[in-house]
XYZ file of C-alpha atoms in Angstrom:
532
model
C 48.614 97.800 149.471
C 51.111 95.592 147.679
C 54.491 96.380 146.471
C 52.966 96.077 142.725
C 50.163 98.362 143.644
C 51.959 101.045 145.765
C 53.552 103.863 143.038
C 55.859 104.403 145.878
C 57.290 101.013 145.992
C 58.911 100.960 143.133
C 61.346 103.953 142.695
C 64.692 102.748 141.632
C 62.752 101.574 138.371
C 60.246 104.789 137.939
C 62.309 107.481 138.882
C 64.866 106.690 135.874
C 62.154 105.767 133.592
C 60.558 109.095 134.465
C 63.746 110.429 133.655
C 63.674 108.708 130.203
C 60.466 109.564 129.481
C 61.177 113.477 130.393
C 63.706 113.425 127.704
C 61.712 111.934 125.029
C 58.724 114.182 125.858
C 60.407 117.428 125.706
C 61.092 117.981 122.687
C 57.844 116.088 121.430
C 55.338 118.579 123.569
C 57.212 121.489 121.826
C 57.276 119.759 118.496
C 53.322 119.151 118.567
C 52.928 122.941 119.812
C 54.597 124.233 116.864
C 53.220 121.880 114.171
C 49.210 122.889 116.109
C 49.932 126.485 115.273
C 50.043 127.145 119.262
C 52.158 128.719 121.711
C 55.506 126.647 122.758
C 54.848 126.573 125.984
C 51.457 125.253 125.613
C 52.896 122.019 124.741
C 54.382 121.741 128.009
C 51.675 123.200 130.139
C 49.950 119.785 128.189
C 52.657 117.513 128.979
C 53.224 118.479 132.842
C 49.015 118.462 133.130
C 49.419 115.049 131.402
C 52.579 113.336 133.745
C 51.180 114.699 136.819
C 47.076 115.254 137.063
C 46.468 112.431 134.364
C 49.403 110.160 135.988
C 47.983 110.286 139.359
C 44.248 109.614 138.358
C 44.976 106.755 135.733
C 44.839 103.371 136.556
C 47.002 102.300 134.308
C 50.544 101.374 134.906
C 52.247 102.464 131.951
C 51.017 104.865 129.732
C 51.753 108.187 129.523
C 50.143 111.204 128.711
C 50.605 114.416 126.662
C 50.060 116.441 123.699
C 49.369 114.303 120.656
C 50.624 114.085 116.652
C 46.958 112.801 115.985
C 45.366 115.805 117.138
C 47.779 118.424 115.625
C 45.687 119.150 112.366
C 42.283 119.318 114.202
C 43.975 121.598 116.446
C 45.659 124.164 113.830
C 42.620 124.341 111.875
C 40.702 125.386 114.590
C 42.712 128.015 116.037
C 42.706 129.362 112.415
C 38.799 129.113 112.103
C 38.653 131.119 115.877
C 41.655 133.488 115.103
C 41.784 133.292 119.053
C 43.859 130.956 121.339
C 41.539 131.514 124.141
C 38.748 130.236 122.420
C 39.841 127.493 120.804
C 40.580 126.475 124.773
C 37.047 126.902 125.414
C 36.967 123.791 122.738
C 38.995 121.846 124.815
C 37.856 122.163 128.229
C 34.281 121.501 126.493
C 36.097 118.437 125.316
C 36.942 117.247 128.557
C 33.247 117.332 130.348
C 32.861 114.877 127.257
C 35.139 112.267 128.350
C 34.181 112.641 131.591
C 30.768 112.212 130.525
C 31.962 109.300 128.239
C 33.508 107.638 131.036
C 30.439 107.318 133.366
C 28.300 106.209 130.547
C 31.154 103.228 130.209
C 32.043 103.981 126.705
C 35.644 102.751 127.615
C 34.549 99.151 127.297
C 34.465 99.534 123.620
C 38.567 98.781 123.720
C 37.573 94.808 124.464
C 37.102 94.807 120.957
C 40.288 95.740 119.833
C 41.671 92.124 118.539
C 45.443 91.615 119.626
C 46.770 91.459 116.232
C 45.580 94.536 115.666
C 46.880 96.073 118.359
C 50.160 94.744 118.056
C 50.167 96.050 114.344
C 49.370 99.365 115.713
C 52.260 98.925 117.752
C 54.839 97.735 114.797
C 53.804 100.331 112.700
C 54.670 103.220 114.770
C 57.657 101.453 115.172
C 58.314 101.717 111.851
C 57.396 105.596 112.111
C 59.643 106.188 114.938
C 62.549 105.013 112.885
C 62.200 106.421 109.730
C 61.377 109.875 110.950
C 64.207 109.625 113.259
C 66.881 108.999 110.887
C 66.821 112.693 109.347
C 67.703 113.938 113.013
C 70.017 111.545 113.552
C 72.052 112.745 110.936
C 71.237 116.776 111.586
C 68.266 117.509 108.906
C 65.699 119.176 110.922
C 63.343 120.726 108.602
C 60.194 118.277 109.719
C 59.102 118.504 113.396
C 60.343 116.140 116.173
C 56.967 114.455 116.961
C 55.599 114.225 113.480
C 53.978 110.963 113.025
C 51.769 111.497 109.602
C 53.689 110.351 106.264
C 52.472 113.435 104.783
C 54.970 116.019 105.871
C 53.986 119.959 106.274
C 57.436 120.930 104.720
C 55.768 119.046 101.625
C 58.047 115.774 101.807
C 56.534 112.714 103.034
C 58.509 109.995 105.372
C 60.328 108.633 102.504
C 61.646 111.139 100.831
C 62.336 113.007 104.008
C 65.256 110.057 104.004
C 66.230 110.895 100.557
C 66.541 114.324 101.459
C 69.164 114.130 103.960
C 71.884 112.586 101.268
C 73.143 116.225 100.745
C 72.411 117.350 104.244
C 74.497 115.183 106.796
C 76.052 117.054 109.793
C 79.381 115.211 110.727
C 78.805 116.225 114.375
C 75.044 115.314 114.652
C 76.315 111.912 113.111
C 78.985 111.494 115.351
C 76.754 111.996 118.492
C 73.907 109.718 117.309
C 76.765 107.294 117.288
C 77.906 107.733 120.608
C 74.507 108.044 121.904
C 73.664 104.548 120.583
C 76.768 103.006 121.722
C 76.175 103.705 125.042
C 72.388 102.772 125.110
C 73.565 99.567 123.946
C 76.384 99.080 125.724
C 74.715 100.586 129.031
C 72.943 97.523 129.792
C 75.745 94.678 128.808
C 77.895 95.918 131.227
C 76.704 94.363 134.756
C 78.257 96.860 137.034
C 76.171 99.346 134.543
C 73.372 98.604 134.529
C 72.964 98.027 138.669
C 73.343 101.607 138.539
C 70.075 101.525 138.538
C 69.188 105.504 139.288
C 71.475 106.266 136.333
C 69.564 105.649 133.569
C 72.038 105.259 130.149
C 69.707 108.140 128.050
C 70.801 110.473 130.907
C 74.289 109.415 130.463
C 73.930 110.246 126.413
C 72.380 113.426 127.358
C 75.280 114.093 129.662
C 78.209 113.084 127.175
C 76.905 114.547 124.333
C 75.931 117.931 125.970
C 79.786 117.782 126.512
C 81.066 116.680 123.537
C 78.959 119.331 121.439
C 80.886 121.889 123.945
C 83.506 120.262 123.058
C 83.478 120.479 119.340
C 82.735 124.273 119.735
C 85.746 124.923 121.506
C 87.988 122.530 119.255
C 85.980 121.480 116.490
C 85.229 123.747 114.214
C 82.701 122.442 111.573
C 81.421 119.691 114.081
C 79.977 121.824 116.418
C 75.997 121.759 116.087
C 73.820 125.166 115.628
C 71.092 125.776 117.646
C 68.929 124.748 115.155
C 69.779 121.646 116.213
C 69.378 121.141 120.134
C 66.147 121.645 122.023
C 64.407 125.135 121.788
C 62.420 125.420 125.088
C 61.091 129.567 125.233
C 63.160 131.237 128.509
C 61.180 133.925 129.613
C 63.200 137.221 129.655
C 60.820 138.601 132.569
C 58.152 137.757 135.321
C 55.692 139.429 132.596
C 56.461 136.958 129.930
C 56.511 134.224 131.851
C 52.744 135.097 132.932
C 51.819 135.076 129.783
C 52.121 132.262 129.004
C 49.390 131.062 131.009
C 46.090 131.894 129.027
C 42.596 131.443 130.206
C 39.399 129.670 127.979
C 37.230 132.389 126.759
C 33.799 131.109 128.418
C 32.025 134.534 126.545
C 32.304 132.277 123.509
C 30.178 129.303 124.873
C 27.156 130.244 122.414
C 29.006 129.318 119.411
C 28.481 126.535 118.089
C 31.876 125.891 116.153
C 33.346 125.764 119.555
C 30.946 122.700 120.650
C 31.853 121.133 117.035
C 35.518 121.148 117.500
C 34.938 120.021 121.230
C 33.025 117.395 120.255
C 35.666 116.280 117.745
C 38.536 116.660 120.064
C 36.928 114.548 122.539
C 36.001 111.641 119.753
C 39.572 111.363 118.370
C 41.426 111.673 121.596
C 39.312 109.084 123.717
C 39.720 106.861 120.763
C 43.297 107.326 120.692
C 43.743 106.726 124.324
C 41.342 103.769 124.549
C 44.189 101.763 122.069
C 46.993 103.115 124.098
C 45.480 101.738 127.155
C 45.301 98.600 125.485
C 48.966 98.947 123.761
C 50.220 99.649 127.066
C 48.757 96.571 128.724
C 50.207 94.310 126.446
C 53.633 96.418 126.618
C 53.239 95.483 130.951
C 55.820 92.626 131.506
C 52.728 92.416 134.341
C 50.037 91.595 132.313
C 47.687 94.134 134.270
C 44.537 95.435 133.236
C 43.105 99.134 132.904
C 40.276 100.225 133.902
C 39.306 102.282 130.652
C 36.326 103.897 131.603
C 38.315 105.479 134.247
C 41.037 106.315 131.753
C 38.353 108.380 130.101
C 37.266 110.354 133.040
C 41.086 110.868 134.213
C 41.663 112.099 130.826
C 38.661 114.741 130.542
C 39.993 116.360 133.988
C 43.384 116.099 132.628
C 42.182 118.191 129.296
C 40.265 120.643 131.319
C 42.942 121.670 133.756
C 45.326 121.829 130.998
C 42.466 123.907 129.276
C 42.413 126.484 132.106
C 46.361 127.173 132.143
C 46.475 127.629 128.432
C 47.962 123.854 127.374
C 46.936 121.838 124.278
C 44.622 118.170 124.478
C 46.330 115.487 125.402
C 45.775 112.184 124.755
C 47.514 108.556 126.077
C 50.313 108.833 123.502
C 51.905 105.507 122.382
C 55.447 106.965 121.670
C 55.749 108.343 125.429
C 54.253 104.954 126.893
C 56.823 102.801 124.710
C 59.467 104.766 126.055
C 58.668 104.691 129.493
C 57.761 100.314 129.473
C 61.199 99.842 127.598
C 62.946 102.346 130.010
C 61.473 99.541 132.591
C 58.907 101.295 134.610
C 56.703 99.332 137.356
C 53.901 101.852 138.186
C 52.431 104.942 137.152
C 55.062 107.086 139.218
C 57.117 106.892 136.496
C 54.275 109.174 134.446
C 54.352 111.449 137.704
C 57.921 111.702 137.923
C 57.824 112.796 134.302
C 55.782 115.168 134.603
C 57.183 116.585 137.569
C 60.331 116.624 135.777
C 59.190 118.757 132.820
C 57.143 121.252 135.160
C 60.424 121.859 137.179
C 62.952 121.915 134.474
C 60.488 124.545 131.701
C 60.531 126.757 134.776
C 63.684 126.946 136.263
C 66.660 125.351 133.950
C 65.180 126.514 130.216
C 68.546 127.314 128.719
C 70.198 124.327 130.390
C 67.694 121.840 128.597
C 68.533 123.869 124.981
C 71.868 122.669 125.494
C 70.648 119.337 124.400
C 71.054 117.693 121.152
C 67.642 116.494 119.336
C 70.664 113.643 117.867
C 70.800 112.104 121.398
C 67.046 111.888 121.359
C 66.727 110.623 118.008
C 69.250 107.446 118.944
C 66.654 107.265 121.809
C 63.647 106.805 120.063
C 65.305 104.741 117.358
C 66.232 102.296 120.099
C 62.046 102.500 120.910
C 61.309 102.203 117.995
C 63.114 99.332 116.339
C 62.246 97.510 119.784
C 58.465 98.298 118.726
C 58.856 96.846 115.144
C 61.031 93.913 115.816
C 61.328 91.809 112.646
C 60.788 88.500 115.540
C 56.948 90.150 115.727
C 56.469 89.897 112.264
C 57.817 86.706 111.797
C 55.536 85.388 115.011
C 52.289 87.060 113.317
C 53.273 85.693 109.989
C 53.952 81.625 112.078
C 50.600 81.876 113.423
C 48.796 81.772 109.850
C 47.031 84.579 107.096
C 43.864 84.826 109.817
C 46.170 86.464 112.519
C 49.179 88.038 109.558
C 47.119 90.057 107.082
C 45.075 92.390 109.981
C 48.191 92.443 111.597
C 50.347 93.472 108.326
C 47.655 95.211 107.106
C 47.455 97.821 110.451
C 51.469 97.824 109.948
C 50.811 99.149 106.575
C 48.363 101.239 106.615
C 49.472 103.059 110.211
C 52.837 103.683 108.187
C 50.822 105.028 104.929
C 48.192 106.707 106.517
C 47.651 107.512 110.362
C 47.398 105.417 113.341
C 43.300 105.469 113.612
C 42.535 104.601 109.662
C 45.496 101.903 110.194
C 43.483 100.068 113.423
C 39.812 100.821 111.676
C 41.962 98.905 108.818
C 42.927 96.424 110.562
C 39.275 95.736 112.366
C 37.632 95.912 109.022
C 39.659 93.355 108.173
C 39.458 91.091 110.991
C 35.742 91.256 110.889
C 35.405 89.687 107.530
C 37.799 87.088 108.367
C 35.398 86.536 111.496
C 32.401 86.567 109.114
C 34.265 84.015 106.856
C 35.040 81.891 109.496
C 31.183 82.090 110.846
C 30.119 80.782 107.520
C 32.434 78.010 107.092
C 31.672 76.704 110.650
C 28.270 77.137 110.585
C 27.988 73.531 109.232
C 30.439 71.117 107.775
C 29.789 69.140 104.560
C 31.445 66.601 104.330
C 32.173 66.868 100.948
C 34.706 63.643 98.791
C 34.422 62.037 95.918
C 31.242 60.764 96.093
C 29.873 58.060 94.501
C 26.122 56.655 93.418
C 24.160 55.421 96.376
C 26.891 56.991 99.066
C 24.944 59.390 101.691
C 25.898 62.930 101.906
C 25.885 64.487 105.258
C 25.500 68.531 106.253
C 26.178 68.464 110.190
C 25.044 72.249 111.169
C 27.384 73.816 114.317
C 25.481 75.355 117.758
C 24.373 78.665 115.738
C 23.749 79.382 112.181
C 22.729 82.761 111.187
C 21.813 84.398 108.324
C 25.601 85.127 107.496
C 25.545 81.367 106.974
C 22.614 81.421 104.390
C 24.702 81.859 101.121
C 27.045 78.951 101.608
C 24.628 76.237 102.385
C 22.510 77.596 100.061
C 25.905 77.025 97.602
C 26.383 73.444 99.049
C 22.323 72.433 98.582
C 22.816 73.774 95.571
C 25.823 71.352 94.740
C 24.359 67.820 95.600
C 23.893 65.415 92.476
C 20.240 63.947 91.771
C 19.403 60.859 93.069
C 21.416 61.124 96.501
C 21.171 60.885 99.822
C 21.426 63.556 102.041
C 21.498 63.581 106.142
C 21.092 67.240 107.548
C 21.756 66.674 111.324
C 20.926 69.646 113.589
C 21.530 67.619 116.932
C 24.326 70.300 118.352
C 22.080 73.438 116.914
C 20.718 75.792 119.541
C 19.607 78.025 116.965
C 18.764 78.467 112.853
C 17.774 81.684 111.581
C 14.731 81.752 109.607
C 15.952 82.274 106.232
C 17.713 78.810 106.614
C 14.901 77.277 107.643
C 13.191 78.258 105.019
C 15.681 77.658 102.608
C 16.077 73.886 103.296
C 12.018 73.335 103.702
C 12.323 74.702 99.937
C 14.973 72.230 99.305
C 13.226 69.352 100.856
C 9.887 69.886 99.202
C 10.517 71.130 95.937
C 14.205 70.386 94.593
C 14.690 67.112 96.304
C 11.307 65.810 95.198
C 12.283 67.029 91.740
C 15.616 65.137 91.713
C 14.953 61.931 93.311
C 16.904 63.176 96.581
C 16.412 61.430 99.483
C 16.748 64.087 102.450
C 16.254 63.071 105.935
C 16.179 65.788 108.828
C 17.965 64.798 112.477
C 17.942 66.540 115.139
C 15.711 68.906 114.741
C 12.780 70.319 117.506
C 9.469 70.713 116.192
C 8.824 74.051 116.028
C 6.509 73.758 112.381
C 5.410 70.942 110.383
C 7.739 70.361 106.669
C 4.929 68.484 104.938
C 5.883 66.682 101.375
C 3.156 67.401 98.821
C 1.345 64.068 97.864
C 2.955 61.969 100.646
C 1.633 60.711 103.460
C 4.187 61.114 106.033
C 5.249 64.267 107.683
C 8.326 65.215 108.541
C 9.265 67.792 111.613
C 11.463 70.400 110.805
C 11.854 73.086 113.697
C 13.506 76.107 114.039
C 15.965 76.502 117.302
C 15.410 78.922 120.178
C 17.812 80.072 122.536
């Protein structure tokens, strides 16, 4: 096993990654928990189930996975519908025989048909989401959820006037630690003798400073000291009881009804969907350029949701805000997802009310790093060089991932790229050679290697177009195959129109397949359709 292959080879990169990644996560598992209508600790039993059974099974290098933003309404509904955690758990382990299922029948291989630009505009916009919804925490508004992705808000705002909102809300000492916090992620890795510190990564070092400087400002600071409102809320179990119960188990007695399958079913849909473009984000994200095996990605990710089924979590899905984080914290292998995970199992059970000593501010600057890094204006400006066929899927998954959500952004985006791919079928289907012509100067249609019946309306448009009395060459020498209804359409041409009009039409190229016979002449000519 190579040094790029072995997860153990590469621990002065994963182990502060992890470490990154541990931060980010916490508060997002208990932000998804509480926006789902679920317990707290759910979220975490997710995320831990996610770094370490999920981490250890995928193939992929980078991602990371954990509970997920896009699953949060599908989630709270149905625990509302069942009235019963327990049974909406049932839902989710049923889930994850799905993807397992989906795995072996190679439904992964539906992610080769993600185009790039799409994926990369998937990418920008929740780079763009990242920001914006940072930038109330950053300056101590914390009325919407840390993990929130959708524009609509529950608290009734929406991402932009979330930003408004904050105008008569800012918290001196939130501000002042988002400013430290970014200082020294910047700064961090300038500084040479920094950044070889290599097991030190600088969001630790945030963490670290501004857990002190918040102790600080209580001591000295009066009106700059943060409430709790403010810093991480991870549950600390009062007593061995409590902490038991936080484990829950899937009601099985419920397997009859058929809501259950319904919501399984739908769980299983959106989150292998979800995970299938974070596999593919992720490999472009790899400095590497290594592939995933997807279909195993599915399979990993159905024994990931029923384990975390069993001890009461949430689904998880690959979740691109946890897998940015982790590729810009500069992880090599998957350990990095392990170490994560290990991280938030060891720290939820042992060091609770040390963790809600830290400030959601320091982990706002470090997702606002992630995300502006995400939605770098120099990727815009690169889609944008490369011309309209490769910009507007690109802007338009931006867009709509920003406006809407992150799977009616890439359908968007593929919708869009589909038609340009239809447009471009048409137009190269055959090339007509079309200038100022004049009387007596031959006209020539060259057809490409296939023309469909995508391609029928535009040469039926340029047929259409030629001038009585011309000449007209319709070479099929590089054709391998003409649909029917193009056939047909220029044997119409050819014996009815042309005769009609005086226009001289001669056929090259083409392999007798049937006979194009002109009425009252003598000679036949061969006209042939193409087989492959």
């Amino acid at each position: 096993m190579t040094k790029n292959n072995n997860i153990f080879g590469n621990l002065s990169s994963d182990i502060p990654a992890g470490l990154v990644v541990f931060l980010v996560a916490l508060p997002l598992c208990l932000g998804i928990a509480l926006a789902s209508g679920a317990p707290l600790f759910s979220g975490i039993i997710s995320g831990v189930v996610g770094g370490i059974v999920v981490g250890f099974l995928s193939k992929s290098h980078l991602s990371v996975s954990g509970p997920a933003a896009g699953l949060t309404a599908i989630v709270l509904v149905a625990i509302t519908n069942f009235g019963a955690f327990d049974t909406f758990l049932l839902a989710v382990f049923i889930a994850g025989v799905i993807q397992i299922i989906l795995g072996f029948l190679k439904a992964g291989t539906i992610s080769n048909y993600f185009p790039n630009n799409v994926i990369e505009g998937m990418l920008a916009g929740i780079g763009v989401i990242i920001f914006l919804k940072q930038i109330p925490h950053a300056v101590g508004y914390d009325k919407d959820y840390e993990g929130d992705l959708a524009f609509l808000q529950p608290d009734g705002q929406n991402t932009f006037s979330e930003i408004f909102s904050v105008l008569g809300n800012i918290h001196l000492g939130v501000v002042i630690m988002t400013l430290v916090s970014l200082i020294i992620l910047i700064v961090w890795n300038k500084i040479k003798f920094l950044k070889d510190l290599k097991l030190v990564p600088a969001a630790l070092v945030a963490v670290i400073v501004c857990v002190l400087l918040n102790q600080l400002f209580i001591n000295y600071g009066g009106s700059l000291a943060i409430t709790s409102d403010q810093l991480v809320k991870l549950p600390v179990p009062q007593s061995l009881d409590e902490f038991k119960a936080i484990f829950v188990f899937p009601n099985f007695s419920a397997i009859t009804n058929k809501e259950v399958w319904v919501v399984g079913f739908t769980i299983a849909v959106v989150a292998s969907i979800e995970t299938l473009l974070c596999i593919e984000a992720a490999d472009r994200m790899d400095v590497r350029k290594r592939s995933t095996d997807t279909n195993n990605e599915l399979k990993a990710q159905g024994i990931g949701n029923i384990i975390s089924s069993l001890f009461g979590g949430l689904p998880m899905t690959s979740v691109v805000v946890r897998t940015s984080a982790n590729a810009d914290a500069g992880a090599k292998t998957k350990m990095a997802s392990i170490v994560h995970g290990i991280l938030l199992l060891f720290s939820a059970v042992t060091i609770p009310f040390v963790l809600n000593k830290i400030p959601l501010a320091t982990l706002a600057a470090v997702l606002l790093m992630v995300g502006y890094k995400l939605a770098n204006p120099k990727i815009i400006k690169h889609f944008y060089e490369r011309g309209k066929y490769q910009f507007i899927p690109f802007i338009a998954t931006m867009l709509a991932v920003v406006f809407t959500d992150l799977l009616k952004g890439v359908m968007l985006g593929i919708i869009i790229s589909i038609i340009f791919i239809l447009k471009g079928n048409m137009q190269r289907a055959y090339a007509f050679r079309k200038k100022e012509y004049k009387e007596g100067d031959i006209i020539h249609i060259d057809l490409a290697q296939e023309v469909s019946f995508l391609n029928k309306s535009a040469i039926k448009s340029t047929l259409a177009s030629i001038p009585e009395k011309s000449k007209v060459i319709i070479n099929a020498s590089d054709t391998v195959y003409i649909a029917h209804d193009v056939l047909d359409m220029i044997k119409e041409f050819k014996k009815i129109r042309a005769k009609e009009e005086n226009i001289q039409v001669k056929l090259m190229g083409f392999k007798k397949a049937y006979e194009l016979e002109n009425s009252g002449e003598e000679e036949k000519h061969v006209f042939v359709e193409h087989t492959n």
